[in-house]
Amino acid sequence: SWDLVVRDVEATLPAGLACEVLAELARQRVPEAFALRLELVCLKKIAYYLFAQGSSLERQLAQLATFWHGEHLGGADGAARGYWRHSARLTEVSDARVQCSGAVSATADARALVKHLCCLPRHSSKGCGALLLELPRSLHCWRLVERACAAASAPPPTAADEPPPAAVAGRWHSRLRESLGVQLWPPEAAAVVRASLLCRGADKAVRMR
C-alpha cells in the first residue's frame, strides 16, 4: 500500500530527501494508482456477486419456462396449417431468460477482465495474460457478436483503432521509470525507492492504472 511505501522511504532516507521522493511519487500519481487498485478489487467482488445472482436467476427462469413449454397458440387449425406461436406468458418468460443470459455473459466478461488486472504479476518483466493482450477479441461477448453477425450474413464487428491495453498501461509505467531515472538522488536512495515500489506493489498498481 501507499502507507507502506511512505514508511519505507521515511525510515531509510534523510528527512529532506524523503520528502522530495514522496513528492515526486505523488506527482507521478502513485497514491492514485493504489486507490484505483482498491477500487478494482472491490469491483471484481461486485462483478462476481452479480454473476452468481444472474446465473441463479437464469436457471430459475429456465425452470419456470418448462411449465408452459407446450403452451402454444393457434389451436388445431394452426397445427393443421403448420404454424403456431408461444403463449404470451411463455414468450415473456423466454425473453426474460434470454436477456438474463446476455447480462450474465457480459458480467462474466467484466469479472474476468478485472480479475486479470488484479492478478498482474508484481514484476513487470512477467507481462500479462492472453485475455488482456487480445482484447476485445478474447471476450465471450465479442465471440457471441461474431457468431450472430455470421448467422445474419452481416459484416463482422471491428475493434476500435486504439493501442492494446498492455501498451496503454505501459505508458504510465514508463513515465514513472523515466521520472525515477532522471532524479539526482544518491544511488543508494534510488535503489531503496525502486525496491520499495516493487515489493509494496506500487509498480503493479501503476501498471493496473
Tab-separated table of C-alpha atoms in Angstrom:
chain	number	residue	atom	x	y	z
A	1	SER	CA	0.000	0.000	0.000
A	2	TRP	CA	0.997	3.647	-0.244
A	3	ASP	CA	1.344	3.839	3.530
A	4	LEU	CA	3.982	1.122	3.430
A	5	VAL	CA	5.906	2.939	0.703
A	6	VAL	CA	5.836	6.095	2.822
A	7	ARG	CA	7.052	4.137	5.845
A	8	ASP	CA	9.928	2.598	3.884
A	9	VAL	CA	11.062	5.931	2.478
A	10	GLU	CA	10.831	7.815	5.748
A	11	ALA	CA	12.600	5.045	7.671
A	12	THR	CA	15.575	4.711	5.319
A	13	LEU	CA	16.195	8.170	3.847
A	14	PRO	CA	17.063	11.527	5.439
A	15	ALA	CA	14.030	13.667	6.176
A	16	GLY	CA	14.652	16.199	3.393
A	17	LEU	CA	15.328	13.573	0.749
A	18	ALA	CA	12.361	11.515	1.908
A	19	CYS	CA	10.029	14.473	1.406
A	20	GLU	CA	11.469	15.050	-2.057
A	21	VAL	CA	10.996	11.388	-3.012
A	22	LEU	CA	7.428	11.232	-1.752
A	23	ALA	CA	6.566	14.469	-3.515
A	24	GLU	CA	7.875	13.079	-6.812
A	25	LEU	CA	5.943	9.840	-6.375
A	26	ALA	CA	2.819	11.867	-5.661
A	27	ARG	CA	3.397	13.870	-8.863
A	28	GLN	CA	3.576	10.566	-10.719
A	29	ARG	CA	0.176	9.724	-9.155
A	30	VAL	CA	1.356	6.608	-7.356
A	31	PRO	CA	-1.149	7.143	-4.486
A	32	GLU	CA	-3.942	7.360	-7.063
A	33	ALA	CA	-2.769	4.073	-8.559
A	34	PHE	CA	-3.100	2.395	-5.165
A	35	ALA	CA	-6.602	3.852	-4.745
A	36	LEU	CA	-7.604	2.581	-8.182
A	37	ARG	CA	-6.248	-0.867	-7.365
A	38	LEU	CA	-8.513	-0.996	-4.320
A	39	GLU	CA	-11.490	0.053	-6.447
A	40	LEU	CA	-10.734	-2.693	-8.953
A	41	VAL	CA	-10.553	-5.317	-6.202
A	42	CYS	CA	-13.969	-4.190	-4.944
A	43	LEU	CA	-15.341	-4.168	-8.495
A	44	LYS	CA	-14.143	-7.737	-9.006
A	45	LYS	CA	-16.105	-8.872	-5.955
A	46	ILE	CA	-19.211	-6.978	-7.053
A	47	ALA	CA	-18.988	-8.474	-10.552
A	48	TYR	CA	-18.770	-11.962	-9.080
A	49	TYR	CA	-21.848	-11.320	-6.927
A	50	LEU	CA	-23.811	-10.065	-9.933
A	51	PHE	CA	-22.657	-13.050	-11.992
A	52	ALA	CA	-23.744	-15.505	-9.296
A	53	GLN	CA	-27.122	-13.837	-8.835
A	54	GLY	CA	-27.715	-13.621	-12.578
A	55	SER	CA	-26.797	-17.277	-13.106
A	56	SER	CA	-29.216	-18.310	-10.373
A	57	LEU	CA	-31.996	-16.186	-11.877
A	58	GLU	CA	-31.361	-17.623	-15.338
A	59	ARG	CA	-31.757	-21.160	-14.008
A	60	GLN	CA	-34.986	-20.217	-12.249
A	61	LEU	CA	-36.390	-18.696	-15.437
A	62	ALA	CA	-35.451	-21.835	-17.376
A	63	GLN	CA	-37.271	-23.973	-14.829
A	64	LEU	CA	-40.286	-21.668	-14.948
A	65	ALA	CA	-40.429	-21.850	-18.741
A	66	THR	CA	-40.752	-25.638	-18.621
A	67	PHE	CA	-44.215	-25.316	-17.050
A	68	TRP	CA	-45.550	-23.683	-20.226
A	69	HIS	CA	-43.201	-25.279	-22.733
A	70	GLY	CA	-46.039	-26.847	-24.730
A	71	GLU	CA	-48.414	-23.905	-24.407
A	72	HIS	CA	-48.860	-22.702	-27.998
A	73	LEU	CA	-51.465	-20.530	-29.672
A	74	GLY	CA	-53.118	-21.384	-32.942
A	75	GLY	CA	-55.137	-24.410	-31.889
A	76	ALA	CA	-55.987	-27.332	-34.119
A	77	ASP	CA	-56.453	-25.099	-37.129
A	78	GLY	CA	-52.988	-23.651	-36.694
A	79	ALA	CA	-51.458	-27.112	-36.265
A	80	ALA	CA	-53.190	-28.260	-39.442
A	81	ARG	CA	-51.788	-25.268	-41.320
A	82	GLY	CA	-48.310	-25.873	-39.893
A	83	TYR	CA	-47.928	-22.807	-37.700
A	84	TRP	CA	-48.156	-21.929	-34.034
A	85	ARG	CA	-46.771	-19.370	-31.624
A	86	HIS	CA	-45.911	-19.260	-27.945
A	87	SER	CA	-48.437	-18.039	-25.417
A	88	ALA	CA	-47.950	-14.554	-24.023
A	89	ARG	CA	-46.608	-15.733	-20.672
A	90	LEU	CA	-44.215	-18.250	-22.248
A	91	THR	CA	-42.960	-15.529	-24.573
A	92	GLU	CA	-42.421	-13.162	-21.658
A	93	VAL	CA	-40.504	-15.739	-19.608
A	94	SER	CA	-38.410	-16.823	-22.608
A	95	ASP	CA	-37.494	-13.222	-23.461
A	96	ALA	CA	-36.552	-12.558	-19.832
A	97	ARG	CA	-34.350	-15.649	-19.797
A	98	VAL	CA	-32.515	-14.630	-22.986
A	99	GLN	CA	-31.918	-11.114	-21.634
A	100	CYS	CA	-30.700	-12.563	-18.351
A	101	SER	CA	-28.343	-14.887	-20.215
A	102	GLY	CA	-26.853	-11.940	-22.076
A	103	ALA	CA	-26.388	-9.997	-18.850
A	104	VAL	CA	-24.673	-12.996	-17.250
A	105	SER	CA	-22.256	-13.278	-20.185
A	106	ALA	CA	-21.424	-9.572	-20.015
A	107	THR	CA	-20.923	-9.737	-16.253
A	108	ALA	CA	-18.666	-12.781	-16.633
A	109	ASP	CA	-16.532	-10.846	-19.125
A	110	ALA	CA	-16.347	-7.856	-16.790
A	111	ARG	CA	-15.263	-10.032	-13.889
A	112	ALA	CA	-12.654	-11.860	-15.987
A	113	LEU	CA	-11.217	-8.563	-17.208
A	114	VAL	CA	-10.974	-7.028	-13.732
A	115	LYS	CA	-9.644	-10.272	-12.256
A	116	HIS	CA	-6.824	-10.394	-14.790
A	117	LEU	CA	-5.946	-6.806	-13.958
A	118	CYS	CA	-5.898	-7.574	-10.241
A	119	CYS	CA	-3.735	-10.651	-10.850
A	120	LEU	CA	-0.986	-8.877	-12.756
A	121	PRO	CA	2.432	-10.047	-11.518
A	122	ARG	CA	4.349	-7.712	-9.251
A	123	HIS	CA	7.335	-7.663	-11.571
A	124	SER	CA	6.738	-6.044	-14.948
A	125	SER	CA	9.061	-8.440	-16.757
A	126	LYS	CA	6.484	-11.244	-16.448
A	127	GLY	CA	3.958	-9.456	-18.665
A	128	CYS	CA	0.213	-10.098	-18.565
A	129	GLY	CA	-2.234	-12.801	-19.628
A	130	ALA	CA	-3.614	-13.533	-23.068
A	131	LEU	CA	-7.043	-12.157	-22.184
A	132	LEU	CA	-5.593	-8.667	-21.732
A	133	LEU	CA	-3.274	-8.893	-24.712
A	134	GLU	CA	-6.019	-9.986	-27.109
A	135	LEU	CA	-8.794	-7.594	-26.062
A	136	PRO	CA	-11.544	-7.215	-27.191
A	137	ARG	CA	-11.480	-10.463	-29.177
A	138	SER	CA	-10.762	-12.506	-26.058
A	139	LEU	CA	-14.136	-11.571	-24.537
A	140	HIS	CA	-17.038	-14.031	-24.685
A	141	CYS	CA	-19.482	-11.288	-25.706
A	142	TRP	CA	-17.274	-10.411	-28.667
A	143	ARG	CA	-17.435	-14.006	-29.888
A	144	LEU	CA	-21.213	-14.015	-29.454
A	145	VAL	CA	-21.484	-10.925	-31.654
A	146	GLU	CA	-19.207	-12.507	-34.257
A	147	ARG	CA	-21.390	-15.617	-34.415
A	148	ALA	CA	-24.545	-13.505	-34.609
A	149	CYS	CA	-23.103	-11.480	-37.479
A	150	ALA	CA	-22.094	-14.659	-39.292
A	151	ALA	CA	-25.586	-16.127	-38.865
A	152	ALA	CA	-27.166	-12.925	-40.179
A	153	SER	CA	-24.647	-12.586	-43.031
A	154	ALA	CA	-23.694	-9.200	-41.609
A	155	PRO	CA	-20.196	-7.654	-41.531
A	156	PRO	CA	-18.197	-8.857	-38.521
A	157	PRO	CA	-17.582	-6.432	-35.642
A	158	THR	CA	-14.425	-4.354	-35.746
A	159	ALA	CA	-12.308	-3.229	-32.818
A	160	ALA	CA	-11.637	0.456	-32.326
A	161	ASP	CA	-8.374	1.675	-33.808
A	162	GLU	CA	-6.658	2.039	-30.451
A	163	PRO	CA	-3.437	0.650	-28.974
A	164	PRO	CA	-3.782	-2.583	-26.986
A	165	PRO	CA	-4.442	-2.186	-23.239
A	166	ALA	CA	-0.983	-3.507	-22.417
A	167	ALA	CA	0.572	-0.645	-24.396
A	168	VAL	CA	-1.600	1.935	-22.639
A	169	ALA	CA	-0.670	0.514	-19.245
A	170	GLY	CA	2.990	0.608	-20.288
A	171	ARG	CA	2.799	4.364	-20.802
A	172	TRP	CA	2.105	5.050	-17.131
A	173	HIS	CA	4.782	2.581	-16.087
A	174	SER	CA	7.324	4.092	-18.486
A	175	ARG	CA	6.621	7.604	-17.222
A	176	LEU	CA	7.304	6.519	-13.664
A	177	ARG	CA	10.532	4.753	-14.625
A	178	GLU	CA	11.692	7.730	-16.685
A	179	SER	CA	10.930	10.089	-13.831
A	180	LEU	CA	12.917	7.999	-11.367
A	181	GLY	CA	15.778	7.727	-13.843
A	182	VAL	CA	16.336	11.482	-14.152
A	183	GLN	CA	16.276	12.256	-10.437
A	184	LEU	CA	19.599	13.344	-8.906
A	185	TRP	CA	19.224	11.111	-5.890
A	186	PRO	CA	22.124	9.148	-4.411
A	187	PRO	CA	22.340	5.653	-5.932
A	188	GLU	CA	21.538	4.056	-2.578
A	189	ALA	CA	18.401	6.178	-2.194
A	190	ALA	CA	17.244	5.386	-5.736
A	191	ALA	CA	17.748	1.679	-5.084
A	192	VAL	CA	15.666	1.901	-1.898
A	193	VAL	CA	12.845	3.675	-3.745
A	194	ARG	CA	12.785	1.142	-6.583
A	195	ALA	CA	12.850	-1.791	-4.173
A	196	SER	CA	10.028	-0.333	-2.099
A	197	LEU	CA	7.887	0.354	-5.173
A	198	LEU	CA	8.354	-3.214	-6.352
A	199	CYS	CA	7.924	-5.002	-3.021
A	200	ARG	CA	4.984	-2.903	-1.809
A	201	GLY	CA	3.036	-3.341	-5.050
A	202	ALA	CA	3.354	0.216	-6.360
A	203	ASP	CA	4.891	-0.977	-9.623
A	204	LYS	CA	1.928	-3.320	-10.124
A	205	ALA	CA	-0.614	-0.651	-9.136
A	206	VAL	CA	0.800	1.749	-11.732
A	207	ARG	CA	0.513	-0.918	-14.437
A	208	MET	CA	-3.055	-1.661	-13.346
A	209	ARG	CA	-3.904	2.012	-13.778
